[in-house]
Coordinates of C-alpha atoms in Angstrom, one line a residue:
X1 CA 0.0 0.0 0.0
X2 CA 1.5 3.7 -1.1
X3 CA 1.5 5.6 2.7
X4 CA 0.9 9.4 2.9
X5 CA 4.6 9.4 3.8
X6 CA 5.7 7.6 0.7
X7 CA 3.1 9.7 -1.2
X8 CA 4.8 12.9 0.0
X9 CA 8.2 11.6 -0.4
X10 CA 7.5 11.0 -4.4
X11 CA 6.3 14.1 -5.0
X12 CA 9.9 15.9 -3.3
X13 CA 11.5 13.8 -5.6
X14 CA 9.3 15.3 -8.6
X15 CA 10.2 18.5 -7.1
X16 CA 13.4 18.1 -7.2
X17 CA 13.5 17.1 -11.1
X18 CA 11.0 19.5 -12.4
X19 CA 12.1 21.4 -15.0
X20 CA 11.0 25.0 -13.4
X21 CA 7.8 26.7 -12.1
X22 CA 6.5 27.9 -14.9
X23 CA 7.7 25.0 -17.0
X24 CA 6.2 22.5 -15.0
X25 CA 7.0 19.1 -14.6
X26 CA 8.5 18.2 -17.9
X27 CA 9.2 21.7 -20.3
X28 CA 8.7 22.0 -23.9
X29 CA 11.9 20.8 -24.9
X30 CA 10.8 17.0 -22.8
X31 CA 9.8 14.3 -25.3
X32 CA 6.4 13.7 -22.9
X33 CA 5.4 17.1 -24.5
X34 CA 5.8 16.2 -27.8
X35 CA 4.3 13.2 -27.4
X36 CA 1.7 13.6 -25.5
X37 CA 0.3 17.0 -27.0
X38 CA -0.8 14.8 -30.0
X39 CA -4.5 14.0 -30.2
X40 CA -3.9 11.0 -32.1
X41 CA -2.8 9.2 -28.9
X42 CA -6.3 9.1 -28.3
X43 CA -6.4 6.8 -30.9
X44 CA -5.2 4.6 -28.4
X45 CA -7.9 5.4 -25.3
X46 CA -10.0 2.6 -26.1
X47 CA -7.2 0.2 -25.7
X48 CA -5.8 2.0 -22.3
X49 CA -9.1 1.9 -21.1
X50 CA -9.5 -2.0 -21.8
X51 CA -6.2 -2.8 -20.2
X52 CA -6.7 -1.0 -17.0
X53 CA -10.1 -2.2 -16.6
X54 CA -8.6 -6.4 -17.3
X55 CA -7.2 -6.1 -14.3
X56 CA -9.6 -7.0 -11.7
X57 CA -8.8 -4.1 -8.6
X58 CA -9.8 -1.9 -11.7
X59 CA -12.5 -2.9 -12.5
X60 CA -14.3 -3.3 -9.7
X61 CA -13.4 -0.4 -8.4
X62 CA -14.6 1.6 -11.7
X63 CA -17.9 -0.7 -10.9
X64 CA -18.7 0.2 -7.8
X65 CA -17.1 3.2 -7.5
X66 CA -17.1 5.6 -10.4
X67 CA -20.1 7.6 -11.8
X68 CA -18.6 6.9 -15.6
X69 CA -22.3 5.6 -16.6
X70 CA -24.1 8.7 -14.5
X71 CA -21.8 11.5 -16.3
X72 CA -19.5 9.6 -18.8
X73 CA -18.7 13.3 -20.2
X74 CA -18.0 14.2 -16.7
X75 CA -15.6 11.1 -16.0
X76 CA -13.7 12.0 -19.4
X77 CA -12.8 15.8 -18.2
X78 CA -12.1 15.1 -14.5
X79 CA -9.9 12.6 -15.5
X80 CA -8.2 14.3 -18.1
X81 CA -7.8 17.6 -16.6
X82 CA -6.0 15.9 -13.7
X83 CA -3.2 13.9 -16.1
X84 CA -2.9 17.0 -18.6
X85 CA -2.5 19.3 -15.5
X86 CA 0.1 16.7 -14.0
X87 CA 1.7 17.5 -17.7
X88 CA 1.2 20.7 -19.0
X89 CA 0.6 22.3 -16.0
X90 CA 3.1 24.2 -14.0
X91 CA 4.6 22.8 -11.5
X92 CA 2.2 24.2 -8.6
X93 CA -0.4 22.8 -10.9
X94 CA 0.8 19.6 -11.0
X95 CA 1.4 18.7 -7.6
X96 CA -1.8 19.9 -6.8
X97 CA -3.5 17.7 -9.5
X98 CA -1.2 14.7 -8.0
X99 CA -2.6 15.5 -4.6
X100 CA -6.3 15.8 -5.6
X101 CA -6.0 12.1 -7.7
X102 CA -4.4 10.6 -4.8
X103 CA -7.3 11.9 -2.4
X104 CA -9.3 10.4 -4.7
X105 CA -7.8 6.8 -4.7
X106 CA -7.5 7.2 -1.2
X107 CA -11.4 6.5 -0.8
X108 CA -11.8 3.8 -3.1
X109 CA -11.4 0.0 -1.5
X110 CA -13.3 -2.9 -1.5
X111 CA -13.9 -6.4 -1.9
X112 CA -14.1 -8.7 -4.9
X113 CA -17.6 -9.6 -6.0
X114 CA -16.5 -12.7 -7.7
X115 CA -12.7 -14.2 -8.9
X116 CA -11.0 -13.5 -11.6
X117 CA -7.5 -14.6 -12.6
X118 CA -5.5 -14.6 -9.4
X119 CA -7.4 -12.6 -7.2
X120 CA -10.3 -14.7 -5.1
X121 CA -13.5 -13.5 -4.6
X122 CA -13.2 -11.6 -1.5
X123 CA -10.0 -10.7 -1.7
X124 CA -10.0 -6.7 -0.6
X125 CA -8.5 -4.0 -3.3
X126 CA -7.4 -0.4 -3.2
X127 CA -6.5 2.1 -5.8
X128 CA -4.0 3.2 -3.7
X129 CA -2.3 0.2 -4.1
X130 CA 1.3 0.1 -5.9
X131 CA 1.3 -2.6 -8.3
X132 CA -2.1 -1.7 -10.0
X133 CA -1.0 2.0 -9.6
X134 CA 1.9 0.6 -11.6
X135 CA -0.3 -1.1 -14.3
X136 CA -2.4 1.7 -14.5
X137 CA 0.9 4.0 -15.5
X138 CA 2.6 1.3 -18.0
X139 CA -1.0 1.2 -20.1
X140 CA -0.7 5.1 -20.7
X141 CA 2.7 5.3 -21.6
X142 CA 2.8 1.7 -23.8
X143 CA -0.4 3.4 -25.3
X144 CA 0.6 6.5 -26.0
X145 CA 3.6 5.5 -27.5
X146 CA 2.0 3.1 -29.7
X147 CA -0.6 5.5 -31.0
X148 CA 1.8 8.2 -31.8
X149 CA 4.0 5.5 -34.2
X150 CA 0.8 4.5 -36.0
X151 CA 0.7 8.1 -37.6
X152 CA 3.7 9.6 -36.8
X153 CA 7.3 9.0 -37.4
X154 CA 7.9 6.7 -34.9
X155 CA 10.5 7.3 -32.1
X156 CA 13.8 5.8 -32.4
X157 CA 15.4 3.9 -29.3
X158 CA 16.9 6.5 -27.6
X159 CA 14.2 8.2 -27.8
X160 CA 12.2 5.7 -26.2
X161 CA 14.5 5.5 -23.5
X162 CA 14.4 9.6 -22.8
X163 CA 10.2 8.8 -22.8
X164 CA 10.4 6.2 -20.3
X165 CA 13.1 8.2 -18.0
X166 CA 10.3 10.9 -18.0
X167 CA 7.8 8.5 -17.7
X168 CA 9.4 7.1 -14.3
X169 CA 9.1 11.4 -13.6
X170 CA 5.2 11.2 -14.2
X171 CA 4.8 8.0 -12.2
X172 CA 6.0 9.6 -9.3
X173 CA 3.5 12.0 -9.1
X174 CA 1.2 8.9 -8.9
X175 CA 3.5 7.9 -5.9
X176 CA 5.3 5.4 -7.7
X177 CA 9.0 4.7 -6.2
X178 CA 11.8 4.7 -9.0
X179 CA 12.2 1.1 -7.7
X180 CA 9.0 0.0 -8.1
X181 CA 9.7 0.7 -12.0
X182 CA 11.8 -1.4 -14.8
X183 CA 14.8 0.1 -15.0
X184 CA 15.2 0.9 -18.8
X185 CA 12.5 0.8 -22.0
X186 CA 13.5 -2.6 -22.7
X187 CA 12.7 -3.8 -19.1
X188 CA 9.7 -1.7 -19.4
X189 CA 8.8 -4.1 -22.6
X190 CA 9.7 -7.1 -21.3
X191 CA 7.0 -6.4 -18.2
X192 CA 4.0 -5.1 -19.8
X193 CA 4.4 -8.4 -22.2
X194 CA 5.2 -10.0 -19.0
X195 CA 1.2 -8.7 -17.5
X196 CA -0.6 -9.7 -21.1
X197 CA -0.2 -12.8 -20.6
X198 CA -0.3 -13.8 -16.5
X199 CA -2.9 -14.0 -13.8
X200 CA -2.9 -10.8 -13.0
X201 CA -5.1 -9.7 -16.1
X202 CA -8.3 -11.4 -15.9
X203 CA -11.2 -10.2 -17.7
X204 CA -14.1 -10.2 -15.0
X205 CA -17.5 -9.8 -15.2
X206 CA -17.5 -6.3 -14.3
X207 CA -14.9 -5.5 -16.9
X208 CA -16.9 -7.4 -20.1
X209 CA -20.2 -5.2 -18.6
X210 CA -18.1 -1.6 -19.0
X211 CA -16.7 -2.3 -21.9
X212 CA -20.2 -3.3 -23.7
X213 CA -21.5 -0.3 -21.9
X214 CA -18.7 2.0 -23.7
X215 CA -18.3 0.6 -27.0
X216 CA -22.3 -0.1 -27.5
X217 CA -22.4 4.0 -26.6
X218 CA -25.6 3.7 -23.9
X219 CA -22.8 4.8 -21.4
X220 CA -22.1 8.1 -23.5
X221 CA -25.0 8.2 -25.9
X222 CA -22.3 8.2 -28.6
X223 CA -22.0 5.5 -31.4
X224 CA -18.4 3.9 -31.6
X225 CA -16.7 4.1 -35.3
X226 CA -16.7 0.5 -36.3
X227 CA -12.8 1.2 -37.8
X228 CA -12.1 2.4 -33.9
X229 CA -13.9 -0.6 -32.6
X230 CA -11.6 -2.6 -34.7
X231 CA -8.2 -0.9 -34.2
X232 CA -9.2 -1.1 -30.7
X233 CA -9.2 -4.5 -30.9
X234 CA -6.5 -5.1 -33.3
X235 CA -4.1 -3.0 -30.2
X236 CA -5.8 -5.5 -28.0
X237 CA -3.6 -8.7 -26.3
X238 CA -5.0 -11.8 -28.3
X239 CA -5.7 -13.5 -24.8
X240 CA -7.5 -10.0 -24.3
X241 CA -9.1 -9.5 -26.8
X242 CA -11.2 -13.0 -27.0
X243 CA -11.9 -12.3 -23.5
X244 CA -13.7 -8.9 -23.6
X245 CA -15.6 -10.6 -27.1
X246 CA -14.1 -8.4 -29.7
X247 CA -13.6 -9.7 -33.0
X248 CA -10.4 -8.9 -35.5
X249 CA -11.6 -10.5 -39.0
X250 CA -11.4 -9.8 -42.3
X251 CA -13.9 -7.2 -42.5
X252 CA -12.1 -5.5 -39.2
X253 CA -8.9 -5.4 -41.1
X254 CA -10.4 -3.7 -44.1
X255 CA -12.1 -1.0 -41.8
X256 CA -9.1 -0.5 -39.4
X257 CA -7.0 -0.4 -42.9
X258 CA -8.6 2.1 -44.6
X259 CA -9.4 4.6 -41.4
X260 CA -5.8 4.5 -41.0
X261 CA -5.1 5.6 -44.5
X262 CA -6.6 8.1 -44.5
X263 CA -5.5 9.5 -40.9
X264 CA -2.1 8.8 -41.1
X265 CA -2.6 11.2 -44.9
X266 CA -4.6 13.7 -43.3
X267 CA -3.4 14.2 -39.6
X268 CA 0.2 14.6 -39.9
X269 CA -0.2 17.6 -42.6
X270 CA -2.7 19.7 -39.8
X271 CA -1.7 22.7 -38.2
X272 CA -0.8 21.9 -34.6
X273 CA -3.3 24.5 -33.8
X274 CA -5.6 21.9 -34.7
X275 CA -3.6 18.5 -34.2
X276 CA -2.1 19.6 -30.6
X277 CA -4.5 19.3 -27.1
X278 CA -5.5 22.3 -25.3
X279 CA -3.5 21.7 -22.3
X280 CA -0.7 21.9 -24.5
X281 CA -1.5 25.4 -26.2
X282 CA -2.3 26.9 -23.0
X283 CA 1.0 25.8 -21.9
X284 CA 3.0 27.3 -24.7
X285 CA 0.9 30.5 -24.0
X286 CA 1.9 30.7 -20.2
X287 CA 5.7 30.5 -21.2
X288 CA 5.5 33.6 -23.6
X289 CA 4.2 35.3 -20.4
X290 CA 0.6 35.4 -21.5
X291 CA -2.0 35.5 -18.3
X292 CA -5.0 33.5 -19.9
X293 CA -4.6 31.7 -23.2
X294 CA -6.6 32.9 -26.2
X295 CA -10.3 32.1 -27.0
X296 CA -9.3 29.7 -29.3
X297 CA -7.3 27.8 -27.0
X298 CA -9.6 28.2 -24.0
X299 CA -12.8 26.3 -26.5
X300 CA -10.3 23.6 -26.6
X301 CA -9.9 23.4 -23.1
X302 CA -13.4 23.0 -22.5
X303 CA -13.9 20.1 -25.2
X304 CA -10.5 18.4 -24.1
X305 CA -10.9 19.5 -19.9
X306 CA -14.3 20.7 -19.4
X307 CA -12.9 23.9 -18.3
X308 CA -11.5 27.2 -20.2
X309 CA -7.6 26.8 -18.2
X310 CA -6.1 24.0 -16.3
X311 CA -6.6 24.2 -12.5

């Protein structure tokens, strides 16, 4: 279990490696900027989403505890204002986010309805709990860094490497311990290959009802793309995949094949006025000393955030 003394402990160590006030946690020059200030990683979401909810202390606590059905449009900005803010934000901002997620967590514990993979029904879980804080983390970096290659140049090795050495940066501000972490990219591989294919993931009951929730759109009220049903899928662990009931066929392929045409035509060629998040602008406006971003940027906010400027 992550303590409120380990908790605070992470967040001097973020501190510490920040790259300014203003800057924030990670600076315009940091490859989590250029990375994650792409909209196309949300190319990915459905597949994040999928993988955090196969493991069982996930999904039961997104059951029993999250309004996602009640205010899916809600759930969406709270969630993302927090992880943009820890990003984009400065670095007041993004402690403040970190605290705010962790109070969150803090609350949510329970029992296991019913088993699933290793875990026995009964068995208690908390969010607060370092190894599914730690899957949690891994599915948003592998995920982002996936998404981004589909469409954009992808990133070479050393490159990876610089991502994941910032990514250890953003898991602390989850309270994740350095050594708690795989040391290097390749370690980093090697255990989210590692989790696809043991015990620990375990499609539940609760998990299979979300996802047909989401991906049938009663939760939002908004029809799923087929071709992002299917590259959902296709991003999917087999093992996964047949688990949660999601086919990858022929007539998948095709539709995956030919949305990704035309994105990865389209997409790279946009302004990144149009192809970067909010979060991101508003950022770039606070460094050239501006007090509010423009109205532009601020509309973005509120479809990416729910709000006109990070918190």
């Amino acid at each position: 279990m992550l303590s409120a003394d380990d908790f605070e402990s992470s967040l001097d160590t973020v501190r510490a490696a920040a790259a300014g006030p203003i800057k924030g946690i990670f600076g315009p020059e940091s490859l989590t900027w250029r990375v994650d200030r792409e909209a196309a990683i949300f190319l990915g979401a459905g597949r994040a989403l999928l993988l955090q909810l196969a493991h069982p202390w996930v999904a039961a606590a997104i059951s029993e505890h999250s309004r996602t059905f009640a205010d899916p449009v809600g759930r969406f900005h709270r969630t993302f204002n927090i992880t943009f803010t820890m990003v984009f934000g400065t670095l007041d901002q993004a402690l403040a986010a970190s605290r705010r997620l962790h109070r969150r967590h803090a609350v949510v514990t329970g029992i296991l309805p019913q088993a699933a993979g290793r875990f026995e029904a009964g068995s208690s879980y908390s969010a607060n709990e370092v190894s599914a804080l730690r899957w949690v983390h891994a599915t948003l970096v592998e995920t982002a860094l996936q998404t981004h290659d589909l469409v954009l140049p992808a990133l070479t090795n050393s490159e990876r490497e610089q991502y994941w050495a910032e990514a250890k940066l953003y898991a602390a501000l989850f309270g994740i311990r350095p050594a708690d972490l795989p040391a290097d990219w390749t370690s980093f591989a090697a255990y989210t290959e590692a989790m696809a294919l043991s015990d620990s993931l375990a499609v539940s009951p609760a998990a299979r009802a979300i996802a047909e929730q989401i991906f049938s759109g009663r939760a939002t009220g908004l029809r799923i793309p087929r071709w992002y049903r299917a590259l959902t899928a296709y991003l999917l662990p087999e093992r996964l995949r047949q688990q949660f009931g999601f086919e990858f066929g022929e007539r998948e392929q095709r539709s995956m094949s030919l949305a990704l045409k035309w994105i990865r035509r389209v997409y790279p060629r946009l302004p990144m006025r149009l192809r970067a998040v909010g979060p991101y602008q508003e950022a770039l406006a606070r460094l050239q000393g501006d007090k509010q971003p423009d109205l532009a940027v601020r509309w973005l906010n509120r479809l990416w955030i729910g709000r006109p400027m990070m918190e």
